[in-house]
PDB file of C-alpha atoms in Angstrom:
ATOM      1  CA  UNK A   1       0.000   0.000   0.000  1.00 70.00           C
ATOM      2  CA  UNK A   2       1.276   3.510  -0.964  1.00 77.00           C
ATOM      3  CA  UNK A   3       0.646   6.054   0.958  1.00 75.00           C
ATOM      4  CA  UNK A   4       1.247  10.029   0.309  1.00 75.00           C
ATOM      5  CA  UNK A   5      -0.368  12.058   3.071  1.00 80.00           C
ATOM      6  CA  UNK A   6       0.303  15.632   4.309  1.00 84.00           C
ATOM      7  CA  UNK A   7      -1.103  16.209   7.922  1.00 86.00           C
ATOM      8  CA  UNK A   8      -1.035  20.587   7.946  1.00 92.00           C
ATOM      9  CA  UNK A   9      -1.081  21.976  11.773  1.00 91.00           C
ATOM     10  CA  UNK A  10      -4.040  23.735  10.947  1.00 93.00           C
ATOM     11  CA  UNK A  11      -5.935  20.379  11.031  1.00 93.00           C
ATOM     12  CA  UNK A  12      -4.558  19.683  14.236  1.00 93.00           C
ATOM     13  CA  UNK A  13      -3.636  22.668  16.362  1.00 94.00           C
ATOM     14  CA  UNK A  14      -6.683  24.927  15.274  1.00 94.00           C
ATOM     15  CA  UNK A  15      -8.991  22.678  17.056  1.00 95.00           C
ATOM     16  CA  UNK A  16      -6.846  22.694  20.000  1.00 95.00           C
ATOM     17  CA  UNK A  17      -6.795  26.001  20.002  1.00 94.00           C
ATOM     18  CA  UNK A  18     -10.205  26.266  19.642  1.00 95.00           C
ATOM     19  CA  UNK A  19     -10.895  23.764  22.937  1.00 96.00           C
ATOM     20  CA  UNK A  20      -8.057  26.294  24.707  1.00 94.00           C
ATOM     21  CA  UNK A  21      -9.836  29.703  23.720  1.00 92.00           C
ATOM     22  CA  UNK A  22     -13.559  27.795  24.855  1.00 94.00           C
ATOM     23  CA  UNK A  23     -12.134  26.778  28.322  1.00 94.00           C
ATOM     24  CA  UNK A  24     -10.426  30.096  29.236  1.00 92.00           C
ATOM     25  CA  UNK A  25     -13.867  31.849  28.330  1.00 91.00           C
ATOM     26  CA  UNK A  26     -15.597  29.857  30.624  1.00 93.00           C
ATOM     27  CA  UNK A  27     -13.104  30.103  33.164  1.00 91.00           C
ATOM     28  CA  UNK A  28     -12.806  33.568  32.729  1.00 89.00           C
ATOM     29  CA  UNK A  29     -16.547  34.262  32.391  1.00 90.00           C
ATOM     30  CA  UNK A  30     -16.555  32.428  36.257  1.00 91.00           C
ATOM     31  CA  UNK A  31     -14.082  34.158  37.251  1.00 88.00           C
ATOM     32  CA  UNK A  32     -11.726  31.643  38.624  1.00 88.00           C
ATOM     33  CA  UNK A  33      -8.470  33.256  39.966  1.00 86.00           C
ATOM     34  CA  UNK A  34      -5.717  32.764  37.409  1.00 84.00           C
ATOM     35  CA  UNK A  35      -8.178  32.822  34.355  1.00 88.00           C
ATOM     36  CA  UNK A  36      -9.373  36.751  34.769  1.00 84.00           C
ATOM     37  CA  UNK A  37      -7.742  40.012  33.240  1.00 86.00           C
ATOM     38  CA  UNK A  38      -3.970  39.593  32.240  1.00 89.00           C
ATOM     39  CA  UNK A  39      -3.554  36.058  33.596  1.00 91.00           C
ATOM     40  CA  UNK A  40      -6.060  34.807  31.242  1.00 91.00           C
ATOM     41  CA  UNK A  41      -4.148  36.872  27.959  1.00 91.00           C
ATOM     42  CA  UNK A  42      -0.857  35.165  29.737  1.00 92.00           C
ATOM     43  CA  UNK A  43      -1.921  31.986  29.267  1.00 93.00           C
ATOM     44  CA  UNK A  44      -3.465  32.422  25.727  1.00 93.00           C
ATOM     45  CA  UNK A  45      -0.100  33.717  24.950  1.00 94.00           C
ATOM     46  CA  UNK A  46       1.669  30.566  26.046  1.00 95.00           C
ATOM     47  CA  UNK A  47      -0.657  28.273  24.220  1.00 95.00           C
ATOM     48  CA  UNK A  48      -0.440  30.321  21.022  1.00 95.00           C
ATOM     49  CA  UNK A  49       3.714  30.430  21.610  1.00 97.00           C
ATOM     50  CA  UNK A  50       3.135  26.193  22.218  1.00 96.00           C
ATOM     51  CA  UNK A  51       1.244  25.965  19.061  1.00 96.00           C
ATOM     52  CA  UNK A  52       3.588  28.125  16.779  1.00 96.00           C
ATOM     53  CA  UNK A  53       6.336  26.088  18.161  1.00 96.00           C
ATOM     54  CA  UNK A  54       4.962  22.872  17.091  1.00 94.00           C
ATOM     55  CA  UNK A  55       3.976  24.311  13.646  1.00 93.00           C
ATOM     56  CA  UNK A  56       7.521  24.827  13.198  1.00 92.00           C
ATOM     57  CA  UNK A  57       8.880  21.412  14.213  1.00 92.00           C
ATOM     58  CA  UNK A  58       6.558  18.778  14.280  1.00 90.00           C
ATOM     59  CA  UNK A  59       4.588  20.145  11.519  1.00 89.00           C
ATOM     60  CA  UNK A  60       3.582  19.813   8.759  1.00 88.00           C
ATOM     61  CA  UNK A  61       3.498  16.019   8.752  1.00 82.00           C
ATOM     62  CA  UNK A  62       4.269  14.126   6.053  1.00 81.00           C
ATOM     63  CA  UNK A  63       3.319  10.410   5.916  1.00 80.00           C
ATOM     64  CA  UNK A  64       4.695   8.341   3.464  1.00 78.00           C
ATOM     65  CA  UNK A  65       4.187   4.596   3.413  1.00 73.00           C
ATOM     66  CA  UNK A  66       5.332   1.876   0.311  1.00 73.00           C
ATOM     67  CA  UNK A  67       7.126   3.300  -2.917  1.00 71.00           C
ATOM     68  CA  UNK A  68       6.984   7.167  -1.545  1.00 64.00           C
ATOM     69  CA  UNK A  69       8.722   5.999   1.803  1.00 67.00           C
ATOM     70  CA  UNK A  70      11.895   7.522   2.866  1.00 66.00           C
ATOM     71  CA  UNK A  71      14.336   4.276   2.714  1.00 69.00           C
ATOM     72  CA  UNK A  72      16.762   5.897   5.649  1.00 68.00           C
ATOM     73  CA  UNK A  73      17.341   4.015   8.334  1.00 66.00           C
ATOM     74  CA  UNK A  74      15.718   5.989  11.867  1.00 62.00           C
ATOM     75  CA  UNK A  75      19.385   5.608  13.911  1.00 63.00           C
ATOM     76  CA  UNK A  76      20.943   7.593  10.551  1.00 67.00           C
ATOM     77  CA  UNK A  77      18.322  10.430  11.244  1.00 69.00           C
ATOM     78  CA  UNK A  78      19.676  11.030  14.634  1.00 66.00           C
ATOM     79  CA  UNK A  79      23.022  13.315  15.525  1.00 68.00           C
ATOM     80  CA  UNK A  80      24.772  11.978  18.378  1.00 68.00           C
ATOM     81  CA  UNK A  81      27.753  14.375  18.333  1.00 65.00           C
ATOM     82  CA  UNK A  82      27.275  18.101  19.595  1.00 69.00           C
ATOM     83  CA  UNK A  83      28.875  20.780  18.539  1.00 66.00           C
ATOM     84  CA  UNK A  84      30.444  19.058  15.522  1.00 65.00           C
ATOM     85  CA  UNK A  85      27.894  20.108  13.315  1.00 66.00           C
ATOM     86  CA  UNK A  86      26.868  23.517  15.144  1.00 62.00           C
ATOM     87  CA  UNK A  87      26.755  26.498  12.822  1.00 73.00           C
ATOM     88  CA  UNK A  88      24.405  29.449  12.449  1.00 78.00           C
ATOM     89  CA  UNK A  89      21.129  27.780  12.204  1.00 80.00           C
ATOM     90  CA  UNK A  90      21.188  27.361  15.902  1.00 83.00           C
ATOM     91  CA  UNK A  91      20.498  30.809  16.320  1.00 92.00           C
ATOM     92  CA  UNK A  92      17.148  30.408  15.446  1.00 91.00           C
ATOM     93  CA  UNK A  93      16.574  27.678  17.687  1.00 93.00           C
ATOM     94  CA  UNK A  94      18.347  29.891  20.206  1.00 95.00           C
ATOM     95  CA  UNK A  95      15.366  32.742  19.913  1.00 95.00           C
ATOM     96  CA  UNK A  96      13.002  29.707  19.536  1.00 96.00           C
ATOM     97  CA  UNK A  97      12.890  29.066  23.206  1.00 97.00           C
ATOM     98  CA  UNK A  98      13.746  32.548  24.654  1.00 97.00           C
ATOM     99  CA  UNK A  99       9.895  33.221  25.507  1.00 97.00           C
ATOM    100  CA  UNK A 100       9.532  29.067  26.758  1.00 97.00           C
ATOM    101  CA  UNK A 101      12.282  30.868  29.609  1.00 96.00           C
ATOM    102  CA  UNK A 102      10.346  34.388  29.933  1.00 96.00           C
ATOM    103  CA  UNK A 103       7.205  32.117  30.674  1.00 96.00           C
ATOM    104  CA  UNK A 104       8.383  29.775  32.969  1.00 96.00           C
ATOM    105  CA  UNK A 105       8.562  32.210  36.385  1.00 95.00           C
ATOM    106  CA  UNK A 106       5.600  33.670  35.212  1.00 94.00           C
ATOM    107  CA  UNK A 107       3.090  30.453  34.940  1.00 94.00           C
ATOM    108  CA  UNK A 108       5.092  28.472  37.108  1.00 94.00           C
ATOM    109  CA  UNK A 109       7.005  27.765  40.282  1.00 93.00           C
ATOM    110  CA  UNK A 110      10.155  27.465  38.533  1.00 93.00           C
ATOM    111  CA  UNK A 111      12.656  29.556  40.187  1.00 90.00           C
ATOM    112  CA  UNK A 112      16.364  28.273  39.533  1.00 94.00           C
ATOM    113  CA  UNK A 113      18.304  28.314  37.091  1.00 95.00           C
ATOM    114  CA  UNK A 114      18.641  24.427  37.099  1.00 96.00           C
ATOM    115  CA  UNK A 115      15.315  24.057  37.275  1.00 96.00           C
ATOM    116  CA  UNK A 116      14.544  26.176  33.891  1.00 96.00           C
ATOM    117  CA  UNK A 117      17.646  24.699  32.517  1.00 97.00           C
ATOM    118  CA  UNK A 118      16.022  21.216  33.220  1.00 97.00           C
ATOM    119  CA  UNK A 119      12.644  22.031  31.626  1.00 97.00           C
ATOM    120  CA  UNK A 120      13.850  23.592  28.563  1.00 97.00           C
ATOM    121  CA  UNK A 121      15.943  21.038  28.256  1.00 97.00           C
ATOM    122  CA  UNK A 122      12.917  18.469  28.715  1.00 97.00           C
ATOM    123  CA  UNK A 123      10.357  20.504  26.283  1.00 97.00           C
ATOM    124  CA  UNK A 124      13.172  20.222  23.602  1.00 96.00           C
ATOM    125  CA  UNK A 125      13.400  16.983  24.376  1.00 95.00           C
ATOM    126  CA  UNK A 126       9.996  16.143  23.476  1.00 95.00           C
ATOM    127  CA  UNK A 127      10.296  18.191  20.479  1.00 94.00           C
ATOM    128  CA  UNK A 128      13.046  15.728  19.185  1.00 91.00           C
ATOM    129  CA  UNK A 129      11.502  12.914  20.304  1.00 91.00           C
ATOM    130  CA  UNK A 130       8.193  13.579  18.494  1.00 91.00           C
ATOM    131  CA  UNK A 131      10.004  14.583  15.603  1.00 89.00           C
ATOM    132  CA  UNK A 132      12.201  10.997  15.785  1.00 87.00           C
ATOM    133  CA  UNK A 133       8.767   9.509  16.456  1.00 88.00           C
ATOM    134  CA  UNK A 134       7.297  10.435  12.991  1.00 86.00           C
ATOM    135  CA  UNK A 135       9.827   9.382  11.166  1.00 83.00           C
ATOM    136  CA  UNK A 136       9.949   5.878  12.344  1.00 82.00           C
ATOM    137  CA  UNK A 137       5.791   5.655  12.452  1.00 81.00           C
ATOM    138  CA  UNK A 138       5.745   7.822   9.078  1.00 79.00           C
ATOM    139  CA  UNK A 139       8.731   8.222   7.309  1.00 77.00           C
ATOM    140  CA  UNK A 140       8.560  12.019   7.232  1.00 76.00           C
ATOM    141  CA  UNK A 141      12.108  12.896   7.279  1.00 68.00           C
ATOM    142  CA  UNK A 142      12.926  14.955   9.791  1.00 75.00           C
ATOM    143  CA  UNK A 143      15.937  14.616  11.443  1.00 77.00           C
ATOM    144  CA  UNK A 144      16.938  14.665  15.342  1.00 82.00           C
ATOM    145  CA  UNK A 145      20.629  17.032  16.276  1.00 84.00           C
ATOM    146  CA  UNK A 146      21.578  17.037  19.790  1.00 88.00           C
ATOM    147  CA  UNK A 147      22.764  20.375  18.389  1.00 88.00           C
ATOM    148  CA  UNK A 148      18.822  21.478  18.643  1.00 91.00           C
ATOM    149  CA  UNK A 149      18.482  20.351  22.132  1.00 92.00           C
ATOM    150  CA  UNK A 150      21.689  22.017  23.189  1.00 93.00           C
ATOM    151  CA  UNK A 151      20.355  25.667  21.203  1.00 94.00           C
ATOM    152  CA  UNK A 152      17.186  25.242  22.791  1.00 96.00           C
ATOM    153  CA  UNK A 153      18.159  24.694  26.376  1.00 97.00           C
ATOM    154  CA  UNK A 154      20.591  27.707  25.952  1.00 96.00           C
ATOM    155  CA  UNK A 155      17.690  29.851  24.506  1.00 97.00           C
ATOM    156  CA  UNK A 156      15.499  28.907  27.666  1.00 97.00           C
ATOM    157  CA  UNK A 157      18.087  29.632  30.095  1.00 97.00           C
ATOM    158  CA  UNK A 158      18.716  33.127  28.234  1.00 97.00           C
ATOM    159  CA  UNK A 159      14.910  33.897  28.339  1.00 97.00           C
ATOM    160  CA  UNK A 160      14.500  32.690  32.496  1.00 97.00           C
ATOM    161  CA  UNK A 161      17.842  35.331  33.233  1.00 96.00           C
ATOM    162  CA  UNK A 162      16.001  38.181  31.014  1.00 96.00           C
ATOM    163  CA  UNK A 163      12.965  37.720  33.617  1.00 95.00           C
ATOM    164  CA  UNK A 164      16.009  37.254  36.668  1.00 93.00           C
ATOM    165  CA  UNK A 165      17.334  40.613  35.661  1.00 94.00           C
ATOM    166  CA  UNK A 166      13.905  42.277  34.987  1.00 92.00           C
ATOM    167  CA  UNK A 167      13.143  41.213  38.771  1.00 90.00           C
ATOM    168  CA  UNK A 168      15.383  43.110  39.582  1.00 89.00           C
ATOM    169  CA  UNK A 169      14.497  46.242  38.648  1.00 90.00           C
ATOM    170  CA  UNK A 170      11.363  47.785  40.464  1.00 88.00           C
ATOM    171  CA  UNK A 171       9.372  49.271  37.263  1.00 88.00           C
ATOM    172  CA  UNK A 172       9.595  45.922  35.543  1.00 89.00           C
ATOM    173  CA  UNK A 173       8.724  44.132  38.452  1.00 89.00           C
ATOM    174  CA  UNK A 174       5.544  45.250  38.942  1.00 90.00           C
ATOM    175  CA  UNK A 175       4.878  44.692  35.743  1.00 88.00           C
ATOM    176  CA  UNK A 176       5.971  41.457  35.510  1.00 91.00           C
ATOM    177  CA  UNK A 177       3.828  40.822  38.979  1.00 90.00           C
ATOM    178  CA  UNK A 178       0.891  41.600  36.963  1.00 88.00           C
ATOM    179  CA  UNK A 179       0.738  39.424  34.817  1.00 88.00           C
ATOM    180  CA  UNK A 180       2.398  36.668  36.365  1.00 90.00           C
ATOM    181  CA  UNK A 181      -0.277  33.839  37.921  1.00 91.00           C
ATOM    182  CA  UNK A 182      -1.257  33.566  41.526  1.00 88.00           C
ATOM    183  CA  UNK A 183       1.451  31.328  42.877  1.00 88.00           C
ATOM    184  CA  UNK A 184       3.851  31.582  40.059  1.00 91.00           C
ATOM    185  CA  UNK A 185       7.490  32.313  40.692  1.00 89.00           C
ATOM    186  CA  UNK A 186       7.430  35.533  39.720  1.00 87.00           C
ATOM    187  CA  UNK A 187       3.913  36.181  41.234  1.00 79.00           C
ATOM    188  CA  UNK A 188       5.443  35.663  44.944  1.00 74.00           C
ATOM    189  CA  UNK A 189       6.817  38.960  46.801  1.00 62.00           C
ATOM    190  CA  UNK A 190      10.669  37.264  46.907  1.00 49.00           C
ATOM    191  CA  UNK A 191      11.905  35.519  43.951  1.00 42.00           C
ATOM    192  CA  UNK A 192      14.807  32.704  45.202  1.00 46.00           C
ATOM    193  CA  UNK A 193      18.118  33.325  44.308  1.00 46.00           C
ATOM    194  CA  UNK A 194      19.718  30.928  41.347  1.00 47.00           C
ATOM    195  CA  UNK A 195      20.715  27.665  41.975  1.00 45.00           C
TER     196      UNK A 195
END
């Protein structure tokens, strides 16, 4: 059986976007705390930052089964070595995760260094995973570099300090404090010191 199939984001992150946008009216329209005002155009933020994100690395996806099949072995899609292939198309996975590290005090507890090292290193992680993921289940292509995870990570860690330093400073503080959730790191009167 030969199979030829494009699978566009549209078809798949529009509706989720549209079950995002339908919750965070009702939860706004009820007025539960974190879902009102600026917390609620926070979040939509994230989850249209999420969705552009996987637009640009997961899809579109391209199944291809029988004669249109790429013939690559998965373990020759993956690079193993960093740094050997790094040039200047890291960059743009650099600036890539900058806002994943701006958001990260700001919806969540995170508040160490490690700790948004760690989880931009894990959300990139997933990213190459799922992208590894279609090509063995549909032969799509894409290739996995250690040199993605490594620009990502870096581009967390360079958004989390831009939000370190801005806490810092009182006039971006409170506006940071605004719009950060109830609870988050950034929401709570002292942010810890890096780890």
């Amino acid at each position: 059986m030969n199979v030829n199939l494009t699978i566009e984001a549209t078809y798949v992150l529009g509706p989720a976007l549209a079950a995002f946008l339908a919750v965070a009216a009702v939860r706004h329209h009820r007025a539960q705390p974190g879902w009102t005002g600026r917390h609620v155009v926070l979040r939509a933020a994230a989850c249209l930052y999420a969705a552009a994100v996987l637009s640009i690395t997961v899809f579109p996806l391209e199944v291809t089964w029988g004669t249109y099949a790429n013939q690559m072995p998965w373990w020759n899609q993956i690079n193993f070595v960093p740094l050997v292939t790094a040039d200047m198309t890291a960059v743009p996975n650099i600036l890539m995760f900058v806002p994943l590290g701006v958001m990260l005090p700001l919806l969540t507890r995170v508040s160490s260094t490690v700790r948004a090292v760690g989880v931009s290193a894990l959300a990139s992680l997933c990213i190459e995973s799922t992208q590894l993921l279609s090509y063995v289940l549909f032969n799509n292509g894409r290739a996995v570099d250690i040199n993605d995870l490594l620009a990502n990570t870096l581009g967390g860690l360079f958004g989390y300090l831009l939000v370190r330093l801005s806490l810092g400073r009182p006039p971006a503080r409170e506006l940071l404090r605004r719009f950060a959730l109830p609870g988050s790191a950034a929401g709570r009167p002292v942010v810890a010191a890096a780890a």
